[in-house]
Short mmCIF file of C-alpha atoms and ligand atoms in Angstrom, two decimals:
data_model
loop_
_atom_site.label_atom_id
_atom_site.label_comp_id
_atom_site.label_asym_id
_atom_site.label_seq_id
_atom_site.Cartn_x
_atom_site.Cartn_y
_atom_site.Cartn_z
CA MET A 1 -103.11 159.42 149.55
CA ILE A 2 -99.77 160.24 148.56
CA LYS A 3 -97.17 157.45 148.25
CA ALA A 4 -93.68 157.64 148.12
CA VAL A 5 -92.24 158.35 144.65
CA THR A 6 -91.39 155.19 142.19
CA GLY A 7 -87.64 153.98 143.02
CA THR A 8 -87.84 155.58 146.27
CA LYS A 9 -88.29 154.06 149.79
CA ASP A 10 -88.68 154.69 153.35
CA ILE A 11 -86.23 153.83 155.91
CA LEU A 12 -88.31 153.03 158.73
CA PRO A 13 -87.00 152.78 162.52
CA ALA A 14 -87.12 148.91 162.10
CA ASP A 15 -84.34 148.74 159.51
CA ILE A 16 -82.29 151.49 161.13
CA PRO A 17 -80.11 149.63 163.47
CA TYR A 18 -78.64 147.29 159.96
CA TRP A 19 -78.04 150.94 158.48
CA ARG A 20 -76.35 152.30 161.78
CA HIS A 21 -74.44 149.05 161.70
CA LEU A 22 -72.99 149.38 158.49
CA GLU A 23 -72.04 153.31 158.99
CA ASN A 24 -70.38 152.52 161.94
CA ILE A 25 -68.30 149.70 160.39
CA VAL A 26 -67.84 151.56 157.37
CA THR A 27 -66.71 154.97 159.25
CA ALA A 28 -64.48 152.76 161.80
CA THR A 29 -62.57 150.70 158.77
CA MET A 30 -61.99 154.08 156.67
CA THR A 31 -60.68 155.78 159.73
CA ARG A 32 -58.56 152.87 160.67
CA PHE A 33 -57.26 153.32 156.88
CA ASN A 34 -56.79 157.08 157.48
CA TYR A 35 -59.71 158.19 155.15
CA LYS A 36 -61.33 161.43 156.19
CA GLU A 37 -64.90 162.00 155.56
CA ILE A 38 -65.99 164.73 153.00
CA ARG A 39 -69.90 165.51 152.57
CA THR A 40 -70.49 167.46 149.20
CA PRO A 41 -73.86 168.91 147.99
CA VAL A 42 -76.61 166.89 146.57
CA PHE A 43 -77.01 168.90 143.80
CA GLU A 44 -74.48 169.90 141.47
CA ASP A 45 -74.10 172.30 137.91
CA THR A 46 -75.10 169.94 135.51
CA SER A 47 -71.92 170.38 133.37
CA LEU A 48 -70.10 168.66 136.20
CA PHE A 49 -71.14 165.26 135.24
CA ALA A 50 -72.24 165.85 131.52
CA ARG A 51 -68.99 167.08 130.07
CA GLY A 52 -68.55 167.33 126.38
CA ILE A 53 -69.76 165.12 123.62
CA GLY A 54 -68.63 161.39 123.09
CA GLU A 55 -68.95 160.94 126.91
CA SER A 56 -71.41 158.18 126.83
CA THR A 57 -72.36 156.37 130.03
CA ASP A 58 -75.96 155.47 130.42
CA ILE A 59 -76.06 157.67 133.63
CA VAL A 60 -75.16 160.75 131.46
CA SER A 61 -77.33 159.94 128.81
CA LYS A 62 -80.46 158.66 129.94
CA GLU A 63 -80.82 158.25 134.08
CA MET A 64 -79.68 161.86 135.34
CA TYR A 65 -82.41 163.77 137.47
CA THR A 66 -81.60 167.45 135.94
CA PHE A 67 -83.95 170.36 136.50
CA ILE A 68 -83.93 173.91 135.70
CA ASP A 69 -84.20 176.39 139.11
CA ARG A 70 -86.00 179.45 139.22
CA GLY A 71 -82.89 181.97 138.30
CA GLY A 72 -82.50 179.04 135.15
CA ALA A 73 -79.51 177.35 136.41
CA SER A 74 -79.40 173.70 135.10
CA LEU A 75 -78.60 171.18 138.05
CA THR A 76 -78.41 167.52 138.57
CA LEU A 77 -79.07 165.55 141.68
CA LYS A 78 -75.89 163.75 142.04
CA PRO A 79 -75.87 160.04 140.38
CA GLU A 80 -72.36 159.47 141.79
CA MET A 81 -69.86 160.79 143.99
CA THR A 82 -66.44 160.95 142.34
CA ALA A 83 -67.20 163.95 140.13
CA GLY A 84 -68.54 165.88 142.82
CA VAL A 85 -65.32 165.08 145.14
CA VAL A 86 -63.04 165.81 142.63
CA ARG A 87 -64.87 169.16 142.19
CA ALA A 88 -64.37 170.16 145.93
CA PHE A 89 -60.79 169.05 145.62
CA VAL A 90 -60.18 170.91 143.13
CA GLU A 91 -62.00 174.03 144.16
CA HIS A 92 -60.34 173.93 147.57
CA SER A 93 -57.08 173.00 146.28
CA LEU A 94 -56.86 170.38 149.07
CA ASP A 95 -53.73 169.12 146.92
CA LYS A 96 -51.60 172.34 148.50
CA LYS A 97 -52.75 171.03 151.88
CA GLN A 98 -51.60 167.46 151.46
CA SER A 99 -49.84 165.59 148.63
CA LEU A 100 -52.10 162.67 149.43
CA ASN A 101 -56.10 163.31 150.01
CA LYS A 102 -57.63 160.01 151.19
CA LEU A 103 -61.51 160.58 151.56
CA PHE A 104 -64.69 158.77 152.17
CA TYR A 105 -68.44 159.38 152.33
CA ILE A 106 -71.56 157.95 152.76
CA SER A 107 -74.26 159.85 150.75
CA PRO A 108 -77.61 159.46 149.14
CA MET A 109 -77.51 159.05 145.18
CA PHE A 110 -80.15 159.62 142.45
CA ARG A 111 -80.58 157.70 138.91
CA GLN A 112 -83.69 157.98 137.02
CA GLU A 113 -83.36 153.91 136.66
CA ARG A 114 -85.96 151.45 135.98
CA PRO A 115 -86.67 150.40 139.45
CA GLN A 116 -86.39 146.46 140.19
CA ALA A 117 -85.11 144.66 143.20
CA GLY A 118 -81.85 146.21 143.99
CA ARG A 119 -81.97 149.19 141.78
CA PHE A 120 -83.71 152.16 143.25
CA ARG A 121 -83.90 155.86 141.81
CA GLN A 122 -83.16 157.37 145.25
CA PHE A 123 -80.12 154.97 146.82
CA HIS A 124 -76.92 155.06 149.08
CA GLN A 125 -73.09 154.57 148.86
CA PHE A 126 -70.65 154.58 150.81
CA GLY A 127 -67.14 154.95 148.98
CA ALA A 128 -63.57 156.37 149.01
CA GLU A 129 -61.36 158.42 146.91
CA ALA A 130 -57.41 158.73 147.10
CA LEU A 131 -56.38 161.65 145.24
CA GLY A 132 -52.70 162.44 144.84
CA SER A 133 -50.59 159.12 143.98
CA ASN A 134 -50.41 156.62 141.22
CA ASP A 135 -49.25 153.94 143.73
CA PRO A 136 -50.63 150.36 143.27
CA LEU A 137 -50.99 149.52 146.55
CA LEU A 138 -53.81 152.39 146.65
CA ASP A 139 -55.67 150.47 144.22
CA ALA A 140 -55.07 147.03 145.99
CA GLU A 141 -56.30 149.33 149.10
CA MET A 142 -59.63 150.12 147.93
CA ILE A 143 -60.39 146.48 147.42
CA ILE A 144 -59.37 145.88 150.87
CA ILE A 145 -61.31 148.30 152.40
CA ALA A 146 -64.49 147.36 150.58
CA TYR A 147 -63.84 143.36 151.11
CA ASP A 148 -63.02 144.21 154.39
CA ILE A 149 -66.26 145.86 155.30
CA PHE A 150 -68.65 143.06 153.44
CA VAL A 151 -66.70 140.45 155.76
CA GLN A 152 -67.55 142.65 158.83
CA LEU A 153 -70.83 142.62 158.04
CA GLY A 154 -70.71 138.84 158.14
CA LEU A 155 -70.99 138.14 153.98
CA LYS A 156 -69.64 135.23 152.70
CA ASN A 157 -70.90 134.86 149.13
CA LEU A 158 -68.40 137.09 147.89
CA SER A 159 -66.49 137.57 144.44
CA VAL A 160 -63.38 139.85 144.09
CA LYS A 161 -63.07 140.66 140.14
CA ILE A 162 -60.13 142.91 139.05
CA ASN A 163 -59.10 144.05 135.49
CA SER A 164 -56.58 146.67 134.11
CA LEU A 165 -57.72 148.95 131.57
CA GLY A 166 -54.05 150.37 130.96
CA VAL A 167 -53.27 153.91 129.59
CA PRO A 168 -55.23 155.60 126.99
CA GLU A 169 -52.56 155.13 124.56
CA SER A 170 -52.56 151.15 124.58
CA ARG A 171 -56.71 151.11 124.97
CA GLU A 172 -56.81 153.06 121.91
CA LYS A 173 -54.43 150.65 120.06
CA TYR A 174 -56.95 147.83 121.38
CA LYS A 175 -60.28 149.37 120.26
CA LYS A 176 -59.12 149.29 116.40
CA ILE A 177 -58.22 145.78 117.25
CA LEU A 178 -61.64 145.04 118.86
CA ARG A 179 -63.49 147.29 116.24
CA GLU A 180 -61.80 144.93 113.22
CA PHE A 181 -62.67 141.74 115.05
CA LEU A 182 -66.49 142.71 115.40
CA LEU A 183 -66.80 144.65 112.45
CA PRO A 184 -67.54 141.35 110.27
CA HIS A 185 -70.14 140.50 113.15
CA PHE A 186 -71.76 143.51 113.22
CA GLU A 187 -75.02 142.65 111.86
CA GLN A 188 -75.49 139.54 114.84
CA LEU A 189 -75.10 142.54 117.28
CA THR A 190 -77.99 143.54 119.38
CA ASN A 191 -79.13 147.39 118.78
CA GLU A 192 -77.30 148.61 121.96
CA SER A 193 -74.53 146.90 121.07
CA LYS A 194 -74.27 148.66 117.64
CA LYS A 195 -74.83 151.82 119.35
CA ARG A 196 -71.94 151.26 121.33
CA PHE A 197 -69.84 150.33 118.45
CA ASP A 198 -69.67 153.89 117.41
CA THR A 199 -69.83 155.64 121.05
CA ASN A 200 -68.11 153.61 123.39
CA ILE A 201 -66.92 149.98 121.95
CA LEU A 202 -65.43 148.80 125.35
CA ARG A 203 -68.97 148.85 126.75
CA ILE A 204 -70.27 145.90 124.32
CA PHE A 205 -68.23 143.70 126.99
CA ASP A 206 -71.18 145.01 129.74
CA SER A 207 -74.05 143.37 127.39
CA LYS A 208 -75.58 140.22 129.07
CA GLU A 209 -77.37 139.27 126.20
CA GLY A 210 -76.40 135.79 124.66
CA GLN A 211 -76.80 137.23 121.27
CA ASP A 212 -73.59 139.61 121.90
CA GLN A 213 -71.92 137.24 124.17
CA LYS A 214 -71.76 134.41 121.51
CA ILE A 215 -69.61 136.99 119.52
CA LEU A 216 -67.61 138.10 122.41
CA VAL A 217 -66.44 134.74 123.43
CA ASN A 218 -63.53 134.88 121.03
CA ALA A 219 -62.94 138.65 120.95
CA PRO A 220 -59.10 139.69 121.21
CA LEU A 221 -58.91 141.22 125.04
CA LEU A 222 -57.42 144.37 126.34
CA ILE A 223 -55.36 142.54 128.99
CA GLU A 224 -53.24 141.04 126.06
CA HIS A 225 -52.71 144.28 124.71
CA LEU A 226 -51.65 146.06 127.84
CA ASP A 227 -47.85 148.15 127.55
CA ASN A 228 -45.55 147.18 130.04
CA GLU A 229 -45.81 150.04 132.49
CA SER A 230 -49.48 148.72 132.75
CA LEU A 231 -48.53 145.23 133.29
CA GLU A 232 -46.32 145.91 135.98
CA HIS A 233 -48.81 148.36 137.76
CA PHE A 234 -51.54 145.52 137.44
CA GLU A 235 -48.69 142.50 138.84
CA LYS A 236 -48.27 144.98 141.77
CA VAL A 237 -51.88 145.44 142.69
CA LYS A 238 -52.17 141.71 142.63
CA SER A 239 -49.40 140.86 145.09
CA ALA A 240 -50.60 143.29 147.30
CA LEU A 241 -53.98 141.73 147.29
CA LEU A 242 -52.30 138.22 147.84
CA SER A 243 -50.44 139.75 150.55
CA SER A 244 -53.17 140.80 152.15
CA ASN A 245 -55.05 137.56 151.87
CA ILE A 246 -57.90 138.59 149.63
CA PRO A 247 -58.93 136.12 146.83
CA PHE A 248 -59.59 137.81 143.60
CA GLU A 249 -60.10 136.51 140.06
CA ILE A 250 -58.71 138.15 136.86
CA ASP A 251 -61.98 139.28 134.87
CA PRO A 252 -60.56 140.37 131.35
CA LYS A 253 -63.95 141.26 130.20
CA LEU A 254 -64.66 143.62 133.23
CA VAL A 255 -64.33 147.18 131.52
CA ARG A 256 -65.71 151.22 132.08
CA GLY A 257 -66.42 152.93 128.93
CA LEU A 258 -65.02 156.58 130.00
CA ASP A 259 -61.36 157.59 128.96
CA TYR A 260 -60.29 159.29 132.30
CA TYR A 261 -60.28 155.35 133.98
CA THR A 262 -56.59 153.84 134.26
CA HIS A 263 -55.02 150.80 134.95
CA THR A 264 -57.01 148.81 137.91
CA THR A 265 -60.97 148.29 137.47
CA PHE A 266 -62.67 146.12 140.15
CA GLU A 267 -65.94 144.95 141.24
CA VAL A 268 -67.37 142.96 144.33
CA VAL A 269 -69.87 140.59 143.69
CA SER A 270 -72.30 138.94 145.63
CA GLY A 271 -74.19 135.65 144.96
CA SER A 272 -76.86 136.17 147.51
CA VAL A 273 -78.75 139.15 145.68
CA GLY A 274 -79.61 138.00 142.26
CA SER A 275 -79.13 139.66 138.82
CA GLN A 276 -78.15 142.89 140.25
CA SER A 277 -75.20 141.44 142.09
CA ALA A 278 -72.49 143.90 142.14
CA LEU A 279 -72.01 145.28 145.86
CA CYS A 280 -69.16 147.72 144.82
CA GLY A 281 -67.31 148.80 141.48
CA GLY A 282 -64.23 151.20 141.24
CA GLY A 283 -61.06 151.62 140.11
CA ARG A 284 -58.30 154.29 139.12
CA TYR A 285 -59.07 157.55 137.12
CA ASN A 286 -55.69 159.18 136.82
CA LEU A 287 -57.09 161.46 134.03
CA LEU A 288 -60.25 162.74 135.83
CA VAL A 289 -58.85 165.51 137.98
CA LYS A 290 -57.15 167.38 134.92
CA GLU A 291 -60.62 166.91 132.68
CA LEU A 292 -62.22 168.47 135.68
CA GLY A 293 -59.87 171.40 135.10
CA GLY A 294 -57.84 170.34 138.14
CA PRO A 295 -53.86 169.76 138.32
CA ASP A 296 -52.49 166.40 136.60
CA ILE A 297 -53.31 164.62 139.75
CA PRO A 298 -53.90 160.57 139.56
CA GLY A 299 -56.86 159.22 141.37
CA VAL A 300 -58.34 156.04 142.39
CA GLY A 301 -61.61 154.92 144.15
CA PHE A 302 -64.66 152.94 144.79
CA ALA A 303 -68.49 153.08 145.37
CA SER A 304 -70.65 150.48 147.14
CA GLY A 305 -74.72 150.46 146.96
CA ILE A 306 -75.86 150.33 150.89
CA GLU A 307 -79.36 148.76 149.56
CA ARG A 308 -77.56 146.24 148.21
CA VAL A 309 -75.25 145.60 150.67
CA LEU A 310 -77.95 145.21 153.30
CA LEU A 311 -79.83 143.06 150.69
CA ALA A 312 -77.07 140.90 150.69
CA CYS A 313 -76.99 140.74 154.48
CA GLU A 314 -80.42 139.94 155.02
CA ASN A 315 -80.52 137.27 152.44
CA GLU A 316 -77.30 135.39 154.08
CA LYS A 317 -79.06 136.33 157.64
CA SER A 318 -75.58 137.93 158.40
CA LEU A 319 -76.52 140.24 160.85
CA GLN A 320 -78.47 140.07 164.15
CA THR A 321 -79.38 143.49 166.07
CA SER A 322 -80.01 142.98 170.05
CA ALA A 323 -83.59 143.75 170.97
CA ASP A 324 -84.22 147.33 171.82
CA GLN A 325 -84.47 148.04 175.60
CA ILE A 326 -84.91 151.05 177.62
CA ASP A 327 -82.91 151.36 180.98
CA ILE A 328 -86.07 153.05 183.22
CA TYR A 329 -89.91 153.43 182.76
CA LEU A 330 -91.70 155.79 185.00
CA VAL A 331 -95.04 154.53 186.09
CA THR A 332 -97.22 157.25 187.41
CA ILE A 333 -99.33 156.04 189.95
CA GLU A 334 -101.67 159.13 190.65
CA LYS A 335 -102.27 161.63 188.00
CA ASN A 336 -101.54 164.28 189.95
CA LEU A 337 -97.94 163.44 190.17
CA SER A 338 -97.77 163.55 186.47
CA SER A 339 -95.52 166.65 186.20
CA PHE A 340 -93.26 165.54 189.26
CA ALA A 341 -92.49 161.91 187.12
CA TYR A 342 -92.16 164.37 183.68
CA LYS A 343 -89.24 165.99 185.97
CA THR A 344 -87.74 162.89 186.76
CA ALA A 345 -87.86 161.50 183.33
CA VAL A 346 -86.12 164.32 181.87
CA GLU A 347 -83.63 164.74 184.79
CA LEU A 348 -82.59 161.14 184.51
CA ARG A 349 -82.65 161.63 180.68
CA ARG A 350 -80.33 164.65 181.10
CA LYS A 351 -77.97 162.29 182.99
CA GLY A 352 -77.20 159.79 180.50
CA SER A 353 -80.22 157.13 181.00
CA LEU A 354 -82.83 155.91 178.34
CA VAL A 355 -86.18 156.93 180.11
CA GLU A 356 -89.59 156.73 178.94
CA MET A 357 -93.05 157.41 180.86
CA ASP A 358 -96.80 157.68 180.19
CA TYR A 359 -98.19 160.46 178.07
CA LEU A 360 -101.58 158.92 177.82
CA SER A 361 -102.98 159.18 181.22
CA ARG A 362 -102.99 155.33 181.16
CA SER A 363 -104.28 152.89 183.71
CA VAL A 364 -101.04 151.20 185.74
CA LYS A 365 -101.84 148.24 184.37
CA ALA A 366 -101.64 149.76 180.71
CA GLN A 367 -98.19 151.41 181.63
CA MET A 368 -96.85 148.15 183.24
CA ARG A 369 -97.45 146.35 179.56
CA GLU A 370 -95.90 149.44 177.73
CA ALA A 371 -92.74 149.02 180.05
CA ASN A 372 -92.87 145.29 178.99
CA LYS A 373 -93.23 146.37 175.51
CA PHE A 374 -90.48 148.68 175.62
CA ASN A 375 -88.45 145.78 177.06
CA ALA A 376 -87.60 148.24 180.04
CA LYS A 377 -84.47 146.84 182.29
CA TYR A 378 -86.14 149.07 185.26
CA VAL A 379 -89.51 150.47 186.25
CA LEU A 380 -89.78 153.54 188.73
CA MET A 381 -93.29 153.52 190.51
CA ILE A 382 -94.17 157.11 191.31
CA GLY A 383 -97.04 157.28 193.94
CA GLY A 384 -98.83 155.26 196.35
CA ASP A 385 -97.29 154.96 200.40
CA GLU A 386 -94.21 154.97 199.26
CA PHE A 387 -94.40 158.63 197.86
CA ALA A 388 -96.34 159.37 200.57
CA LYS A 389 -93.19 158.50 202.82
CA GLY A 390 -90.73 160.69 200.60
CA VAL A 391 -89.51 157.61 198.45
CA LEU A 392 -89.95 155.92 194.81
CA LEU A 393 -89.99 152.09 194.21
CA LEU A 394 -87.15 150.85 191.65
CA LYS A 395 -88.12 147.49 190.31
CA ASN A 396 -85.72 145.37 188.41
CA MET A 397 -87.84 143.62 185.64
CA SER A 398 -85.64 140.56 185.15
CA SER A 399 -85.38 139.81 188.88
CA GLY A 400 -88.26 141.10 189.96
CA GLU A 401 -86.13 142.95 192.94
CA GLN A 402 -87.45 145.81 194.55
CA MET A 403 -85.46 148.82 196.14
CA GLU A 404 -86.82 152.03 197.52
CA ILE A 405 -85.08 155.42 196.88
CA MET A 406 -85.54 158.78 198.27
CA LYS A 407 -87.86 161.00 195.50
CA GLU A 408 -84.56 163.32 194.25
CA ASP A 409 -81.57 161.00 194.71
CA PHE A 410 -81.32 160.37 190.75
CA ASP A 411 -77.73 159.44 191.48
CA LYS A 412 -78.91 156.70 193.32
CA ILE A 413 -81.30 155.35 190.69
CA LEU A 414 -78.94 156.06 188.02
CA SER A 415 -76.03 153.67 189.74
CA THR A 416 -78.65 151.13 190.48
CA VAL A 417 -79.76 151.07 186.66
CA LYS A 418 -76.06 150.99 185.60
CA GLY A 419 -75.27 148.23 188.08
CA LYS A 420 -72.60 150.39 189.72
P1 AMP B 501 -71.49 152.75 139.86
O1 AMP B 501 -71.57 153.85 140.73
O2 AMP B 501 -72.64 152.46 139.05
O3 AMP B 501 -70.19 151.97 139.92
O4 AMP B 501 -72.15 151.95 141.19
C1 AMP B 501 -71.51 151.56 142.35
C2 AMP B 501 -72.51 150.55 143.16
O5 AMP B 501 -73.83 151.16 143.77
C3 AMP B 501 -73.12 149.31 142.57
O6 AMP B 501 -72.06 147.89 142.34
C4 AMP B 501 -74.10 148.99 143.34
O7 AMP B 501 -73.63 148.24 144.41
C5 AMP B 501 -74.94 150.53 143.69
N1 AMP B 501 -75.69 151.06 142.95
C6 AMP B 501 -75.69 151.49 141.55
N2 AMP B 501 -76.52 151.77 140.87
C7 AMP B 501 -77.41 151.61 141.94
C8 AMP B 501 -79.17 151.71 142.06
N3 AMP B 501 -79.76 152.30 141.17
N4 AMP B 501 -79.85 151.30 143.21
C9 AMP B 501 -79.25 150.66 144.36
N5 AMP B 501 -77.93 150.09 144.08
C10 AMP B 501 -77.20 150.73 142.68
#
């Protein structure tokens, strides 16, 4: 038997109500903050994600689904959304139409990671990008949107961690200081951190290994070496969060390795999902648009993993979906009336009711069982003496009440079912 590929997951009908609920909350919240939806292709030219050397992230170095198509082009399934959104923004000169573009998305992503709880190879993210302003209020807005979405999903066990990466100049100076601090301890670092020492020294802070952690305890922190402009930016973010009642903590070890990141970086973490605890990550990237060949335009954004958020909801039992119900189940008493039943079902559906009927030539008893299984509010009986008289019997399944309705009087059926 052919099975789903490792690290991918079917979203079965029983799970869909939770996904829809989340997607509705995301769309409604983004809309209230005036973000517009954008959809970009699932695959892009590989060079969009793998730009230049020295750009060492785990995603680019080992996790991308890259393939050569029949025309010889190197394509990559999108591992994240920001690059695609910025590409589209530049390609369509969106900055010419609007000075600040506030965009959001809900989309599948692809990374060849080691599958584990909360880590998949095809997963889904929702997120936002605001392109066109360096205002710290937008950094705070990203955190507020993400936090508000999680709160609306009923999540409680949340913490917001923020940090500032400053600007490249102060960061470069700090990297030298960090290098000098780590050099005497180099031999005690794990192999992964030794590699990062040369390729991406800030990311040594991402290490969860005790061996590295022991050394990092006393490491100098970037936040202590920020320039004044960056400190001021960070202060404004913090006061916007305070005035919006977002609880947060400063995590000076929250870093991002890439040069295009500037100023604010943040994560919202859940205590309810085990080791893969980040529900979302984001920050400001003032140098990315230019790096992707666009104008010198600042940006800020975040991305949140839907599977992980829903796992947190499941573990906190924060969501209740109402039991599925159908409006009307049509019970066909005589087989020769099935085409009349079919016509009636189609008509009632076209007029807005959720209707089901029998397609398996079942007995009346079996059809009634089916109506109960579907939790039908009403059963419409087609056949018997009533049909001979030109009427159908409509039965309210919770009160047991029955009424006769003229055969083709769809409006009467609908108004009864809708309680009007
Ligand atoms: P990133 O784009 O790596 O900053 O990730 C943003 C968010 O996406 C994370 O906080 C997770 O919630 C989610 N995420 C990242 N990678 C995966 C994955 N492989 N499977 C499921 N969720 C993921």
